[in-house]
mmCIF file of C-alpha atoms and ligand atoms in Angstrom:
data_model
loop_
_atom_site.group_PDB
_atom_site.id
_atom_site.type_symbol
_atom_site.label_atom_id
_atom_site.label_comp_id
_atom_site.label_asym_id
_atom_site.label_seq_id
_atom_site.Cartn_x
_atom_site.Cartn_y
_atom_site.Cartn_z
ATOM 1 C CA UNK A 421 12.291 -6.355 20.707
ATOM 2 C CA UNK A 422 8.562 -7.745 21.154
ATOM 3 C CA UNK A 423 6.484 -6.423 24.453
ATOM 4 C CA UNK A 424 5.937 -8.853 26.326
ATOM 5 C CA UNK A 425 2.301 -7.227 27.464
ATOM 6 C CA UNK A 426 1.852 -9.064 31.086
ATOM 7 C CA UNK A 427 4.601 -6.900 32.185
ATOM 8 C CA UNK A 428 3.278 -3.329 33.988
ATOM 9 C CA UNK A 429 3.252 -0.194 32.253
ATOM 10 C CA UNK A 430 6.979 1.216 31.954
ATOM 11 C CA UNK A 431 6.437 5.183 31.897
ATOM 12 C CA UNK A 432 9.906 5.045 29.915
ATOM 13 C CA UNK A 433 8.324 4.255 26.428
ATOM 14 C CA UNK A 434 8.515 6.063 23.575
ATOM 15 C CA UNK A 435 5.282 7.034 23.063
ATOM 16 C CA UNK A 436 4.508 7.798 27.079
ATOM 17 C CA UNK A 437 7.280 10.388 26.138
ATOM 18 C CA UNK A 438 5.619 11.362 23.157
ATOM 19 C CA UNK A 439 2.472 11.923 25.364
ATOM 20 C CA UNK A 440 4.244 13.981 27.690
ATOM 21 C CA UNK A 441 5.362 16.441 24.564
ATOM 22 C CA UNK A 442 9.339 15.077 25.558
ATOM 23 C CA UNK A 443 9.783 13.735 21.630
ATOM 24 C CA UNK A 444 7.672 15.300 19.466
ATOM 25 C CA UNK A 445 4.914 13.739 16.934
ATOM 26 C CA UNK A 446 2.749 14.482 13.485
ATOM 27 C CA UNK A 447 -0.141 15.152 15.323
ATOM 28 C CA UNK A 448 -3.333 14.259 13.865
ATOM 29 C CA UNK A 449 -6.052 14.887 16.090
ATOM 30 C CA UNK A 450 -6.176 14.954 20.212
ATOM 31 C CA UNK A 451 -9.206 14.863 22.486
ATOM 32 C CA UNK A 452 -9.233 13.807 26.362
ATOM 33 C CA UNK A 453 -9.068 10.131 26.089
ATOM 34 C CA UNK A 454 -6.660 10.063 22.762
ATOM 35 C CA UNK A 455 -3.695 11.220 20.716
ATOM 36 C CA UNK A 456 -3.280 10.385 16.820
ATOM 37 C CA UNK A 457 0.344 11.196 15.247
ATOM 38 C CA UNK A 458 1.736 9.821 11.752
ATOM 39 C CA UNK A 459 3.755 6.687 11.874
ATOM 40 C CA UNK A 460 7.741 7.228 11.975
ATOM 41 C CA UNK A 461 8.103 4.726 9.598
ATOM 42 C CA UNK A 462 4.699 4.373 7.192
ATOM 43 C CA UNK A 463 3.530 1.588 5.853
ATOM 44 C CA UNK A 464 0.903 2.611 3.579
ATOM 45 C CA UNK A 465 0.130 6.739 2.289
ATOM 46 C CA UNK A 466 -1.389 7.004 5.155
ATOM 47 C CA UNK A 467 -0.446 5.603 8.568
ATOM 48 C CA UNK A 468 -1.660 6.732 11.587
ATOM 49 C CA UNK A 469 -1.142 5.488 15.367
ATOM 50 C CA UNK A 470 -3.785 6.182 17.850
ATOM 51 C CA UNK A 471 -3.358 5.643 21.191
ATOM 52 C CA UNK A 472 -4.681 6.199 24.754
ATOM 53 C CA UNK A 473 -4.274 8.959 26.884
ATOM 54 C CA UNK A 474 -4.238 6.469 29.913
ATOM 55 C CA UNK A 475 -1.399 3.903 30.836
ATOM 56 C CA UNK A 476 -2.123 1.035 29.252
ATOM 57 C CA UNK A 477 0.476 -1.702 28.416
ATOM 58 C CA UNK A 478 -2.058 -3.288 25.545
ATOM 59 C CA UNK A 479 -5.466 -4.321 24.001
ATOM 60 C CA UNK A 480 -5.253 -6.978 26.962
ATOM 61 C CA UNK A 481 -4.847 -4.502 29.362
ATOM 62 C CA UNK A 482 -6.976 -1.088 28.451
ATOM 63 C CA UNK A 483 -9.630 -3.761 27.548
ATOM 64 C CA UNK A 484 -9.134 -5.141 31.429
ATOM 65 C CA UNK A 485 -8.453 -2.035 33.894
ATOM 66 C CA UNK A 486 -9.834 0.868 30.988
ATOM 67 C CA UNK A 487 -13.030 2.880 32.299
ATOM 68 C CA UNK A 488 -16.007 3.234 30.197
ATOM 69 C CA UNK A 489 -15.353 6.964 29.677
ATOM 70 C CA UNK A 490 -11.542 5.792 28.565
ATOM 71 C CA UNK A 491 -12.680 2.801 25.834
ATOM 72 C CA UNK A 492 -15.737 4.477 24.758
ATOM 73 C CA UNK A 493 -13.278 8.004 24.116
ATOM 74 C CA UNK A 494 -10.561 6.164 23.104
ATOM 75 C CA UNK A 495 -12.830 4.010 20.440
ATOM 76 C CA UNK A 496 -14.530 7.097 19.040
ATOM 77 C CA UNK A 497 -11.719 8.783 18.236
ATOM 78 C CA UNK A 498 -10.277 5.993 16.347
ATOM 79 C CA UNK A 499 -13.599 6.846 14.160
ATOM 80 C CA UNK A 500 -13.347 10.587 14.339
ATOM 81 C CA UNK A 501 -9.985 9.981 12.961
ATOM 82 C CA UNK A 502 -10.811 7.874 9.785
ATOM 83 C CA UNK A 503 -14.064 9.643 9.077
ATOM 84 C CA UNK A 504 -12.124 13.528 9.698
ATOM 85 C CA UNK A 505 -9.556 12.240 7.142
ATOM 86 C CA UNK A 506 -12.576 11.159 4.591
ATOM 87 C CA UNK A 507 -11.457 7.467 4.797
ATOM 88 C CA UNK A 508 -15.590 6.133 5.171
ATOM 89 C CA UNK A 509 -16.316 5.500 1.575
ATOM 90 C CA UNK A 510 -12.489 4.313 0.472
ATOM 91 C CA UNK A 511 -11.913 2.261 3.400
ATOM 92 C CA UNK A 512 -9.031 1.553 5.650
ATOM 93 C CA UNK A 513 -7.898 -0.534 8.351
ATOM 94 C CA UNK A 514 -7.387 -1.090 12.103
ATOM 95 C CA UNK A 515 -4.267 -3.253 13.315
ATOM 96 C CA UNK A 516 -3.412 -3.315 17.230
ATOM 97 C CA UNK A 517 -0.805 -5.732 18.126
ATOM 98 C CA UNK A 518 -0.526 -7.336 21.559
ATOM 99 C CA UNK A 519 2.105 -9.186 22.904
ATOM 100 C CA UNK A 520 4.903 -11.178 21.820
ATOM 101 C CA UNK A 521 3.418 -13.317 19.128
ATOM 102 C CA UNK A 522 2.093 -10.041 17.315
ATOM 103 C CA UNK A 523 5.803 -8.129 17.153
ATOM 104 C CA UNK A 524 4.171 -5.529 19.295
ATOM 105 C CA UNK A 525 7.647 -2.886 19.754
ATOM 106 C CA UNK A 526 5.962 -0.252 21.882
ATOM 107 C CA UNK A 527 4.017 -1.020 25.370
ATOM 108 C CA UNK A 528 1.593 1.792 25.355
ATOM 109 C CA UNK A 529 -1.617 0.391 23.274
ATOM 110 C CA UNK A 530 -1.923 1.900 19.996
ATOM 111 C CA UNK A 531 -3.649 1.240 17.470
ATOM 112 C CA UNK A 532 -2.413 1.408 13.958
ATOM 113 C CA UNK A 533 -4.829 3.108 10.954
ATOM 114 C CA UNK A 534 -3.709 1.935 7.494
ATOM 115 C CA UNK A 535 -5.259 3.882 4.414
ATOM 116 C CA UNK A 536 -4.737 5.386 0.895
ATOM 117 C CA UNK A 537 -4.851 2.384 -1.291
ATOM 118 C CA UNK A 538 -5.840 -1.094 -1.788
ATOM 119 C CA UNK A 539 -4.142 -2.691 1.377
ATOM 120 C CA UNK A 540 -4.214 -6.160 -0.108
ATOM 121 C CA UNK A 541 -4.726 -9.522 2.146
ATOM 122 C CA UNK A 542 -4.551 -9.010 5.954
ATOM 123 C CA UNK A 543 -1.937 -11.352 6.862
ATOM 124 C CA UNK A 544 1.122 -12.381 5.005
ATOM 125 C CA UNK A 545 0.491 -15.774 3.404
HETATM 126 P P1 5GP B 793 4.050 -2.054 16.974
HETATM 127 O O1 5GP B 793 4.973 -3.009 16.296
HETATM 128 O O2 5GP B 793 4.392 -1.866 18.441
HETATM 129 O O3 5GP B 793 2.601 -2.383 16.753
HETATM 130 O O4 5GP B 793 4.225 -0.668 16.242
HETATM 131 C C1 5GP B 793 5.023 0.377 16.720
HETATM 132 C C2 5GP B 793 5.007 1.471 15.680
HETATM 133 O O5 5GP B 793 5.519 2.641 16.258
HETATM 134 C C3 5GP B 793 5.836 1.163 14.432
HETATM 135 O O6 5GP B 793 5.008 1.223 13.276
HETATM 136 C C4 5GP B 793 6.912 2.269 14.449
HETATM 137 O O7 5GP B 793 7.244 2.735 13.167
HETATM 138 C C5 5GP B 793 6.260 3.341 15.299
HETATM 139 N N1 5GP B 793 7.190 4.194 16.026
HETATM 140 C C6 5GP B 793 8.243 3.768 16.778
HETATM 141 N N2 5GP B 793 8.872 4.823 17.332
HETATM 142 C C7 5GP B 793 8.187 5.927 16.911
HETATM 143 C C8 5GP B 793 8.375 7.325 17.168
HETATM 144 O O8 5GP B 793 9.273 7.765 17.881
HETATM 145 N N3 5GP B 793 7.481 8.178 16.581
HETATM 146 C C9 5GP B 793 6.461 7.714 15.783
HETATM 147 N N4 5GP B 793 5.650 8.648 15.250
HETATM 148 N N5 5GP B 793 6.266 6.406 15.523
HETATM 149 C C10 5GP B 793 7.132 5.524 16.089
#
């Protein structure tokens, strides 16, 4: 079922669990402000989710109540992650979905990383 992201943060979520080490993840890199782990079910060869540290329903809402320190960590390791996994110079892509209107599934923000081959046109026509 779509988040519906005006609702608060729900602690119950799967990845607030995954943060908490109570399921456990493909970690691909952790730092203060963020986690990275490989997608459950990948989309492309490689598909990473990166996600706060922080509480944080959605884009709508890190963007809103986030501190500096949190978006400013939280956006550089989205980069550490792409450039660490030598993505620069082929190229990949960001997705975060918010709300219901996106299919967002999860209500802790994340952001998904798409890479490994020609990803094709952003939306489906
Ligand atoms: P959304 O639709 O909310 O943007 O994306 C949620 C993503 O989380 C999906 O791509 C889904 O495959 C992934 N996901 C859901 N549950 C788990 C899980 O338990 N572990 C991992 N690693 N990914 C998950």
């Amino acid at each position: 079922m779509s988040v519906d992201a005006t609702q608060p943060y729900d602690d119950r979520n799967i990845f607030a669990k995954i943060l908490r080490g109570e399921i456990p993840c493909r970690k691909v890199y952790e730092d203060d402000f963020a986690l990275a782990f490989h997608d459950i079910n990948p989309q492309a060869p490689m598909h990473v989710l990166v996600i706060p540290k922080g509480a944080f329903v959605s884009w709508d809402d890190f963007s809103a109540k986030g501190t500096e320190a949190e978006i400013a960590g939280f956006v550089r390791a989205v980069g550490t992650v792409a450039r660490d996994a030598r993505l620069v110079a082929p190229g990949y892509r960001l997705l975060a979905n918010a709300g219901t209107d996106s299919h967002q599934e999860v209500p802790h923000l994340h952001v998904h990383l798409f890479a490994g081959r020609p990803l094709g046109p952003m939306l489906v026509r």
